[in-house]
Every structure is written in structure tokens, then in C-alpha cells.
PDB file of C-alpha atoms in Angstrom:
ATOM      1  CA  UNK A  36      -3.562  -6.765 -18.725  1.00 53.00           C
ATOM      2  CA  UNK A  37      -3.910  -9.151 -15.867  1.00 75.00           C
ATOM      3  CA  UNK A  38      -2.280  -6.832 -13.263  1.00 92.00           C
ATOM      4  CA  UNK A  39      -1.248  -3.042 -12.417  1.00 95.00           C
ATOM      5  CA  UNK A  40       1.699  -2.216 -14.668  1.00 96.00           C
ATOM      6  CA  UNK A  41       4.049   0.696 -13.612  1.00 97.00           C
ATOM      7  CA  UNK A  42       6.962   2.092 -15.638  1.00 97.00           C
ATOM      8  CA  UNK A  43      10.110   2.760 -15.505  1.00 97.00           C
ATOM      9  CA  UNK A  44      10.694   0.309 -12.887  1.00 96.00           C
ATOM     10  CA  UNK A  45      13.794   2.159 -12.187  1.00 97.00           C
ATOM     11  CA  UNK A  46      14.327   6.268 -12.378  1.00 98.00           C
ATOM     12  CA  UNK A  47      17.171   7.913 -11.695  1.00 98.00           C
ATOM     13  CA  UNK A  48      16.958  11.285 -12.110  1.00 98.00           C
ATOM     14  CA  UNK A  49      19.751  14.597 -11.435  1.00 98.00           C
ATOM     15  CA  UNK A  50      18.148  17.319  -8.833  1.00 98.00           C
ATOM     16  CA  UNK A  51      15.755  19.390 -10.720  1.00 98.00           C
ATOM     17  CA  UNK A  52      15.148  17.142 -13.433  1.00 98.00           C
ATOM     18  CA  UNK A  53      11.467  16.606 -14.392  1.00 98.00           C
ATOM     19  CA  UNK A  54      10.193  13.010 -14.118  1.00 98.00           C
ATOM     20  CA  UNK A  55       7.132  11.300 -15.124  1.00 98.00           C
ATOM     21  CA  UNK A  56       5.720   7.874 -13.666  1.00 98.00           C
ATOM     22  CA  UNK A  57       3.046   5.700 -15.544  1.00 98.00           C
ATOM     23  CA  UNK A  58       0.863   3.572 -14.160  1.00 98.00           C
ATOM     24  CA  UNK A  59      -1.515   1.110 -16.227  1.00 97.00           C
ATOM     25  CA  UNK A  60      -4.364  -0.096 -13.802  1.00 96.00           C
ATOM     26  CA  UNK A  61      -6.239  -3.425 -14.753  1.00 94.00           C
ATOM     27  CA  UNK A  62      -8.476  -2.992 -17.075  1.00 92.00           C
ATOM     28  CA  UNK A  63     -12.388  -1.657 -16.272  1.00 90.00           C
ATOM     29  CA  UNK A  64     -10.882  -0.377 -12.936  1.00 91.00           C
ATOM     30  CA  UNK A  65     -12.228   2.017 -11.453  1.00 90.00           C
ATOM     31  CA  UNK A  66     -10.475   3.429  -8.602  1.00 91.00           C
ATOM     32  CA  UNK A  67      -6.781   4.520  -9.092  1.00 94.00           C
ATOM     33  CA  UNK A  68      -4.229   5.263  -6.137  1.00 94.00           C
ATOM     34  CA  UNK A  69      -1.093   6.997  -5.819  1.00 97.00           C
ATOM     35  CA  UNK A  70       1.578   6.269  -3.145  1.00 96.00           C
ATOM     36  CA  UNK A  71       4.875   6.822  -2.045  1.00 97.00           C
ATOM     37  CA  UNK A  72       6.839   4.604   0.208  1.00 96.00           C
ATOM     38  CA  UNK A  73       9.868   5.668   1.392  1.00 93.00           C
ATOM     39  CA  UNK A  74      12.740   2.748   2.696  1.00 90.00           C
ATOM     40  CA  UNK A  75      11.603   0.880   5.730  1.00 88.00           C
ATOM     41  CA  UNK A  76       8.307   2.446   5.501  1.00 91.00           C
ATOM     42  CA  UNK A  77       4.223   1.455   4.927  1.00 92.00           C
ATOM     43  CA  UNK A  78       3.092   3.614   1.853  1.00 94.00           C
ATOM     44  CA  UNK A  79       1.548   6.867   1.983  1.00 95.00           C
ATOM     45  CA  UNK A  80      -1.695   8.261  -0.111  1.00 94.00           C
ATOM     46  CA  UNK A  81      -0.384  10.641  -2.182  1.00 97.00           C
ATOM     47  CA  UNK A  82      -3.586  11.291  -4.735  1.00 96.00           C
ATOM     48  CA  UNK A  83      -7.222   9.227  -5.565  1.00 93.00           C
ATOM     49  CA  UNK A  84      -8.623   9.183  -9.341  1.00 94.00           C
ATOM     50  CA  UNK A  85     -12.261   7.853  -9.907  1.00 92.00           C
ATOM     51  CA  UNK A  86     -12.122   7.574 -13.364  1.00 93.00           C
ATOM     52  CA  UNK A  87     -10.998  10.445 -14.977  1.00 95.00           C
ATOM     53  CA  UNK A  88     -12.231  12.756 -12.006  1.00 95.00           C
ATOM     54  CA  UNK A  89      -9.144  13.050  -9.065  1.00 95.00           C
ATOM     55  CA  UNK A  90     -11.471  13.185  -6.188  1.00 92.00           C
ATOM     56  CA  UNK A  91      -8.537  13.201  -3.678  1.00 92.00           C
ATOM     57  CA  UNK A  92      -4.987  14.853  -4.137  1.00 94.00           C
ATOM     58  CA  UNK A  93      -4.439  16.095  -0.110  1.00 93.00           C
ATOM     59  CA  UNK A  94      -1.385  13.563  -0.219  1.00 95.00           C
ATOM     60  CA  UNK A  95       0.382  15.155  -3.158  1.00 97.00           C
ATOM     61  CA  UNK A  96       3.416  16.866  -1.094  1.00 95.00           C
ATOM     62  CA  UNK A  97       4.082  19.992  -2.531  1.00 95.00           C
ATOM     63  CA  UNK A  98       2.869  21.502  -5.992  1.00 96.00           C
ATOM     64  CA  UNK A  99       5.658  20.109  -7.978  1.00 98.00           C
ATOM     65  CA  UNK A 100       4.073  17.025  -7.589  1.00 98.00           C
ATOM     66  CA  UNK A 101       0.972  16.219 -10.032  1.00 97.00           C
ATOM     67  CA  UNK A 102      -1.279  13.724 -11.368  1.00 98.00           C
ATOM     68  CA  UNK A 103      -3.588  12.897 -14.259  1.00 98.00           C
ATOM     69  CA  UNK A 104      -5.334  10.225 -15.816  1.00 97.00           C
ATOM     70  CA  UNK A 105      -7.093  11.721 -18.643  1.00 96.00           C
ATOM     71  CA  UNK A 106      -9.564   8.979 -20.123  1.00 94.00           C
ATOM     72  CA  UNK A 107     -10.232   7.133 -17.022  1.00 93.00           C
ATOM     73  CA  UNK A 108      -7.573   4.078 -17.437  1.00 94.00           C
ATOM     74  CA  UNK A 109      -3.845   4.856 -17.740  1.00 97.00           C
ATOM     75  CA  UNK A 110      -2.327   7.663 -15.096  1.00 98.00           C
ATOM     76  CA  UNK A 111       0.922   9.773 -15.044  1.00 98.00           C
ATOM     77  CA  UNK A 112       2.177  10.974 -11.995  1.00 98.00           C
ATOM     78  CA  UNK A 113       4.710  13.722 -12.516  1.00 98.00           C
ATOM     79  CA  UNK A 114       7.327  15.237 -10.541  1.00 98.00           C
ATOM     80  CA  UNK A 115       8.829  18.653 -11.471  1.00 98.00           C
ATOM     81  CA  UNK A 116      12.328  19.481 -10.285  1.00 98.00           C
ATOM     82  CA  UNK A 117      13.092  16.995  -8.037  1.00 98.00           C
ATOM     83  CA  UNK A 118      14.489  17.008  -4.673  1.00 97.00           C
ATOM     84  CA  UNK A 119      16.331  14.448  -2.813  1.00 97.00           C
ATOM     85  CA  UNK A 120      13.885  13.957  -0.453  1.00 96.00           C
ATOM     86  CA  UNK A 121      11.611  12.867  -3.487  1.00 97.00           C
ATOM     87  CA  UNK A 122      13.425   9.694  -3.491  1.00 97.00           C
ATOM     88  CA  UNK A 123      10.600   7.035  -2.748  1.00 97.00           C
ATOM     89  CA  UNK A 124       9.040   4.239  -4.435  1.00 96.00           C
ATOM     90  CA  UNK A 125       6.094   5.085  -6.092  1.00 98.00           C
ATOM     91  CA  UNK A 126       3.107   2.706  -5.924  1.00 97.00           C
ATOM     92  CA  UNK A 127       0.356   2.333  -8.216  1.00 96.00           C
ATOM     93  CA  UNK A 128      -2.768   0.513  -7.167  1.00 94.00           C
ATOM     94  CA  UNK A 129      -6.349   0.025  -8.536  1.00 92.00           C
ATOM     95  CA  UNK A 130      -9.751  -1.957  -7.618  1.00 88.00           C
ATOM     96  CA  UNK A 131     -12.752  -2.228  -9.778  1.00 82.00           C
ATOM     97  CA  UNK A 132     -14.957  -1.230  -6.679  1.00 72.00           C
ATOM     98  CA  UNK A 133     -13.708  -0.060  -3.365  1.00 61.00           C
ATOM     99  CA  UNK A 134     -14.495  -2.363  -0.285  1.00 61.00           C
ATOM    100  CA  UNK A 135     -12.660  -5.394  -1.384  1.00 69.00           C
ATOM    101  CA  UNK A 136      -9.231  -5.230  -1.723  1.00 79.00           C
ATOM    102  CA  UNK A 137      -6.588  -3.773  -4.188  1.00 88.00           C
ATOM    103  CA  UNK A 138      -4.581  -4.683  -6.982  1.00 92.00           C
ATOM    104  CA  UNK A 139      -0.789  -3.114  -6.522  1.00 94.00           C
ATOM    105  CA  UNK A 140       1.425  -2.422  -9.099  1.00 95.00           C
ATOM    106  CA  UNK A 141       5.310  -2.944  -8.490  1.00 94.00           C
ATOM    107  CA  UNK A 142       6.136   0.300  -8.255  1.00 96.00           C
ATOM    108  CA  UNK A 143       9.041   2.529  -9.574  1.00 97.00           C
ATOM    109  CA  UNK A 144      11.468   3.388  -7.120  1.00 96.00           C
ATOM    110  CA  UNK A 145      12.977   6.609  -7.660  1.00 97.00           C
ATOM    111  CA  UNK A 146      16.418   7.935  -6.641  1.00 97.00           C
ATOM    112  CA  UNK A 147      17.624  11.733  -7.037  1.00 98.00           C
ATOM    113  CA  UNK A 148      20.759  12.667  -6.977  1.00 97.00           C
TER     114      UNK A 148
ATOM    115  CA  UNK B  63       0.644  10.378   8.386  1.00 47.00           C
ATOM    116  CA  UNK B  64       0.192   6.727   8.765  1.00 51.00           C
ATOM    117  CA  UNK B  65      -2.455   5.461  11.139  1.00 60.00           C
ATOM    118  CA  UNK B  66      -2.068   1.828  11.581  1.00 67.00           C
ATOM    119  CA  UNK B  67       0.900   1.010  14.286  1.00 79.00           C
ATOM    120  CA  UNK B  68       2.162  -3.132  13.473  1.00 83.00           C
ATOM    121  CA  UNK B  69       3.916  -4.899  16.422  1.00 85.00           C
ATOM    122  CA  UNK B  70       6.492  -6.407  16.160  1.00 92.00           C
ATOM    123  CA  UNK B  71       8.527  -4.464  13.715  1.00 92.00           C
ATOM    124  CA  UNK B  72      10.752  -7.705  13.397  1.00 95.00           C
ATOM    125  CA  UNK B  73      10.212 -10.795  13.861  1.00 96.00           C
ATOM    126  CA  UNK B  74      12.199 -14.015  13.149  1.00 97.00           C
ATOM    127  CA  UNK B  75      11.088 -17.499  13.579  1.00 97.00           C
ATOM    128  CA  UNK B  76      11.546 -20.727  12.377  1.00 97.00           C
ATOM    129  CA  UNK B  77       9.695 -22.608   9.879  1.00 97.00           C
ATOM    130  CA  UNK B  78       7.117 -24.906  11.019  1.00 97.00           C
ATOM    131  CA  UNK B  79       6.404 -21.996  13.614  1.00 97.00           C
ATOM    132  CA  UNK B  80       3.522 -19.604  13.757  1.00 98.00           C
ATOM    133  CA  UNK B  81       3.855 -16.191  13.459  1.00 97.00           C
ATOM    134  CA  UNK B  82       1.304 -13.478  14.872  1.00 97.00           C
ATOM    135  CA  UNK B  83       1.905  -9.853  13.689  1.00 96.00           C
ATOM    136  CA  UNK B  84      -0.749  -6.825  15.516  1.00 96.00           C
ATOM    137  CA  UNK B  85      -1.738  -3.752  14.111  1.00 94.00           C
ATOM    138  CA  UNK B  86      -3.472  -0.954  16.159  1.00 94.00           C
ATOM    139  CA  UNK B  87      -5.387   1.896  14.545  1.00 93.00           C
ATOM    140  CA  UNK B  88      -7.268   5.405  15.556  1.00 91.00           C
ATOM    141  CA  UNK B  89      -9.931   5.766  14.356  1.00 89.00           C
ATOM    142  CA  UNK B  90     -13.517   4.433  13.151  1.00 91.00           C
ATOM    143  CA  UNK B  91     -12.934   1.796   9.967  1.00 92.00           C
ATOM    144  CA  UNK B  92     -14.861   0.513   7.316  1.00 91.00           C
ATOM    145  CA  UNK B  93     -12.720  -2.697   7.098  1.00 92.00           C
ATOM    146  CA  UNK B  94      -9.483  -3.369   7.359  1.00 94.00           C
ATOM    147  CA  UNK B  95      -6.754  -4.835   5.317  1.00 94.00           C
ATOM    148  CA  UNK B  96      -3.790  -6.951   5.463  1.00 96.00           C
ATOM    149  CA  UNK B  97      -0.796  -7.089   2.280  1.00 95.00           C
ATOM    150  CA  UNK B  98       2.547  -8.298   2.241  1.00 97.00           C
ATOM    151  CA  UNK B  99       5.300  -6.912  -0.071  1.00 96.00           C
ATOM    152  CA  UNK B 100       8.662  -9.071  -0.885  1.00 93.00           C
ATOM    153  CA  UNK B 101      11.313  -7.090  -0.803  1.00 86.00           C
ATOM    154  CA  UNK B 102      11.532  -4.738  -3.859  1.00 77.00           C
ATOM    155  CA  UNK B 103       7.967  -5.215  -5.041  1.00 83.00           C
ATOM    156  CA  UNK B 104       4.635  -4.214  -4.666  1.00 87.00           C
ATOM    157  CA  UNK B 105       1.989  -4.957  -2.367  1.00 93.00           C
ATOM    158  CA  UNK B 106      -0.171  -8.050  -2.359  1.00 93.00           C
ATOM    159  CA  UNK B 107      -3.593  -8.332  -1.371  1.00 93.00           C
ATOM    160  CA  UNK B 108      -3.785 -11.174   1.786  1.00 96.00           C
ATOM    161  CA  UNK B 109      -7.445 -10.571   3.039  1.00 95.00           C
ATOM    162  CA  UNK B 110      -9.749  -7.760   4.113  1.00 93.00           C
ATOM    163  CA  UNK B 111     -11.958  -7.821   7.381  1.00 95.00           C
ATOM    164  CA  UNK B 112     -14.719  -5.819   7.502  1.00 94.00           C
ATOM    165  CA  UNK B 113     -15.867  -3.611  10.489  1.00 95.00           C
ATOM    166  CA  UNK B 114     -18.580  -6.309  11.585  1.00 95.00           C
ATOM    167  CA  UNK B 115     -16.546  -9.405  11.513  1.00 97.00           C
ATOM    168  CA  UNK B 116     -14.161 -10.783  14.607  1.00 97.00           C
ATOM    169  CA  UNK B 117     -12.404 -13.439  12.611  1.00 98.00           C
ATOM    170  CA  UNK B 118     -11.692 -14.309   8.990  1.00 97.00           C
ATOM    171  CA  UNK B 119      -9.675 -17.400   7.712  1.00 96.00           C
ATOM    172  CA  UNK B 120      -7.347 -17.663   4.430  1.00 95.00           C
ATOM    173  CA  UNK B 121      -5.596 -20.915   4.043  1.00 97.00           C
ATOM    174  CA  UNK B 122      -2.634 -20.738   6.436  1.00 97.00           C
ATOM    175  CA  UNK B 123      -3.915 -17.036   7.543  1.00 98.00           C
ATOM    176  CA  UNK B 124      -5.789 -16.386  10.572  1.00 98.00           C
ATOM    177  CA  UNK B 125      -7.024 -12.687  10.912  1.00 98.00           C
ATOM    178  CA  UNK B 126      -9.016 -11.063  14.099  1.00 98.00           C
ATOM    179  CA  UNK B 127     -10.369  -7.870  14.857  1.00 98.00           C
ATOM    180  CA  UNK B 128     -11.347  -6.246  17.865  1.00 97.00           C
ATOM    181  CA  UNK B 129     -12.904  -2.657  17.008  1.00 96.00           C
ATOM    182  CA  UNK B 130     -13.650  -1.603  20.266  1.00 96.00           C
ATOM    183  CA  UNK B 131     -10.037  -1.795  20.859  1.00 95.00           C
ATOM    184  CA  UNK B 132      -9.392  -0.680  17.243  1.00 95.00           C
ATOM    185  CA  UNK B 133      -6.902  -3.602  16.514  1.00 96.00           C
ATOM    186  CA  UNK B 134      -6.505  -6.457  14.776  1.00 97.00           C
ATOM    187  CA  UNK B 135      -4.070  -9.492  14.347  1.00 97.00           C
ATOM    188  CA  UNK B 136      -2.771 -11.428  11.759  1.00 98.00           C
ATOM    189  CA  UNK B 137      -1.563 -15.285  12.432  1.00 98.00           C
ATOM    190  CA  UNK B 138       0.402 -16.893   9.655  1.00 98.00           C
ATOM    191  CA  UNK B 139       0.486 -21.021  10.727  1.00 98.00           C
ATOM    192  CA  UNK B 140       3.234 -23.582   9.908  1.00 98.00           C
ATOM    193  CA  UNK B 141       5.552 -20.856   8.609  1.00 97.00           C
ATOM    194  CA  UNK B 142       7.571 -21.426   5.158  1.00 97.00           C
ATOM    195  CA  UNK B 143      10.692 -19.854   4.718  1.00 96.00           C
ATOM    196  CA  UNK B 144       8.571 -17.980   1.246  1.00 96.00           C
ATOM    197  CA  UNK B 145       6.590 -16.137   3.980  1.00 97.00           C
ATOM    198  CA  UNK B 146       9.702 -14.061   4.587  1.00 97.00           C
ATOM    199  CA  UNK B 147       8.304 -10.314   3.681  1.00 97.00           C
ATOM    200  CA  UNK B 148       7.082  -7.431   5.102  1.00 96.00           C
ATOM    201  CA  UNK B 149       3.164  -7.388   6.226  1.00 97.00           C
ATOM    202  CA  UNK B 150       1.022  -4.678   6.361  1.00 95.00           C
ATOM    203  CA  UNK B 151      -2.184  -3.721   8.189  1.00 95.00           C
ATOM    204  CA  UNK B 152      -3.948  -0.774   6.113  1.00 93.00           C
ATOM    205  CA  UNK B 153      -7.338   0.678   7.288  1.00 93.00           C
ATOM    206  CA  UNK B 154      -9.840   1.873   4.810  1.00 89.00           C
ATOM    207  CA  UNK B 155     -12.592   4.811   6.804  1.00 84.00           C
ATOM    208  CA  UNK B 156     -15.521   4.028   3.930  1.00 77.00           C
ATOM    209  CA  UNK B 157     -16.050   1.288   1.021  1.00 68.00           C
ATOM    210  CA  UNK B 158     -14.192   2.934  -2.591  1.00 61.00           C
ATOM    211  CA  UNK B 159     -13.898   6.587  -2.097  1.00 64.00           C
ATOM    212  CA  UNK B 160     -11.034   6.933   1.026  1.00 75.00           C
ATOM    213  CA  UNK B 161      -7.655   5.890   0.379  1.00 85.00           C
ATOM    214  CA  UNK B 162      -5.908   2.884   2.449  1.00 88.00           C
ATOM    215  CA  UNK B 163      -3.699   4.529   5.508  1.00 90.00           C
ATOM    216  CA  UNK B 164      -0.729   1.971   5.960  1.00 92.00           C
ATOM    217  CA  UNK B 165       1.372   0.709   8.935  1.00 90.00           C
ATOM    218  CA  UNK B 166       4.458   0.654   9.066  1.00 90.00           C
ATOM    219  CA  UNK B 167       4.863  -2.974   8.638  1.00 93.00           C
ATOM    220  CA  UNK B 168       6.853  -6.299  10.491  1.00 95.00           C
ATOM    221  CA  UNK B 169       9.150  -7.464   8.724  1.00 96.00           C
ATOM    222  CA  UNK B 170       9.019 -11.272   8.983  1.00 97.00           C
ATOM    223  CA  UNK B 171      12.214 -13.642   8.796  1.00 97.00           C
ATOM    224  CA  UNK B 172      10.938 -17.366   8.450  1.00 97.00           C
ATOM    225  CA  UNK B 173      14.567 -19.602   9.133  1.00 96.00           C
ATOM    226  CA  UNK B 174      14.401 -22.853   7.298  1.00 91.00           C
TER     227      UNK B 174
END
């Protein structure tokens, strides 16, 4: 497609309810990003996929958090039993080759309750 | 943890006015970036400065960057009231394999 699509755009989801974001990076990317932005925040690097291969998950926050992207192009970040404090929007971002700028998906902003 | 520090965190101005948004950072950078998100949706791409340049221009945008005081500035001119967003400075350490460490933005009010 001709940008980063993420989906749902909207989650809302009961305390300790499983949920699982999607994000579809442009096509031929390379490099895929993970990260959550909480309200009046800048985002924060939650996990790094080259390709299949996640070469960087030190931002994940706790172990209910995980990520995959299987065959290298669409990735699934999923929480298990949520917490409040999970509440975020989730970006998606990906670049073809690093060095020059990213390509941001909207995000899916997530709300526990 | 977020690296980047913008100043202001708010700042309102006129249109027709220019608008100059800082953004200090710790440590040593491959380049760094700028993005501005409208509110509710993701972040777009403004222009990147790389470790060995002082000054970059993109239309209306003016960016500097002074590594030996590890910060940089971003001048919007002739401000529209559609430049109201936040703006982000993000750092990246090396080209591809490091993620982007974020600011935590100035939110920008352009008054018609």
C-alpha cells in the first residue's frame, strides 16, 4: 500500500483481556518499529524487526507484551492481560533502509478499563 | 527513557509569524530527525540532519544543528494556522539498526 497501515484504529479492551495490534508496513520495507506513546508524550521504542529477525525487543515493558512478524512484512504486536497502565497509542513505523527517515503508521490507541 | 528534551513545550503564535522549536540531546548521533503529529495521528516525516551537517532547508523549514552542543533547532517561517501540531526532535545513534529516541514534543498553536 502507499503507507503504514495499523488496525484497529481503536481498542478497547476490559483488564486482563488479551489484545492484538497489526501493523502493515509499506511494502519491500525493511525495518519495522514498535512504539508506545502515552498522552502528552514523544513515543517510546518498544521492539525493532529486520525482516523477520527482531533484532531489538529491550523496549517491550514486561513479558506480557510480545511481537512477531513472521514472513518479514506484516507484524502483530500482542498484549496479554492488560493493565491500565497499558493504555497508550501504539505506533507502527517502517523505512526501506535506515538513515533516512520513517514512514509512521496512525497508530491504535488503546484504552483498558 | 526519552533522550531528546524540546523547548518550548508550548508555544502559540500568530500566523504570518515564525516559530523556532529546540531540542537538546545526550549523547553521540548519527543524524537527527524532526516529525510532527496532528492531533490523533501518527507521525510525519519533516526532515533528517545528519551528524556532519549545520543547516538543512525544507520549504518553509529551517533546521540547525550544533553537535558539540548536542542540539538542534527547528524554524517553521510565515506560520499557517495548518502548522498547528505537535513537533518532534528524535535522535537516531547509527544509520538502520537503532531505534529513534523521541522528545517530548512542543506543541505549536498557529492563531489565524
Amino acid at each position: 500500500g502507499a503507507g503504514v497501515s495499523q488496525s484497529p484504529r481503536y481498542k478497547v479492551a476490559k483488564r486482563g483481556q488479551d489484545v492484538a495490534l497489526r501493523c502493515d508496513p509499506i511494502s519491500g520495507h525493511v525495518s519495522l518499529f514498535w512504539y508506545q506513546q502515552a498522552l502528552g508524550q514523544g513515543p517510546e521504542f518498544l521492539t525493532y524487526f529486520q525482516n523477520e529477525a527482531q533484532l531489538d525487543k529491550s523496549g517491550l515493558p514486561s513479558d506480557r507484551f510480545f511481537a512477531e512478524r513472521p514472513e518479514g512484512s506484516v507484524s502483530t504486536l500482542k498484549i496479554q492481560r492488560t493493565q491500565q497502565e497499558d493504555s497508550a497509542v501504539y505506533l507502527c513505523a517502517s523505512s526501506l533502509t535506515g538513515g533516512a527517515g520513517y514512514t509512521f503508521g496512525s497508530g491504535t490507541r488503546l484504552t483498558v478499563v | 527513557s526519552q533522550q531528546g528534551e524540546e523547548d518550548p513545550q508550548a508555544l502559540s503564535i500568530q500566523e504570518g509569524e515564525n516559530a523556532t522549536m529546540n531540542c537538546s540531546y545526550k549523547t553521540s548521533i548519527n543524524n537527527l530527525q524532526w516529525y510532527r503529529q496532528n492531533s490523533g495521528r501518527g507521525l510525519v516525516h519533516l526532515i533528517l540532519i545528519r551528524s556532519n551537517e549545520r543547516e538543512k532547508h525544507s520549504g518553509r523549514l529551517r533546521v540547525t544543528l550544533d553537535t558539540s552542543k548536542k542540539s538542534s533547532s527547528l524554524l517553521i517561517t510565515a506560520s499557517r494556522a495548518a502548522d498547528t501540531a505537535s513537533y518532534f526532535c528524535a535522535t537516531e545513534l547509527n544509520s538502520g539498526n537503532t531505534p529513534l529516541v523521541f522528545g517530548k514534543g512542543t506543541r505549536l498553536s498557529v492563531i489565524a
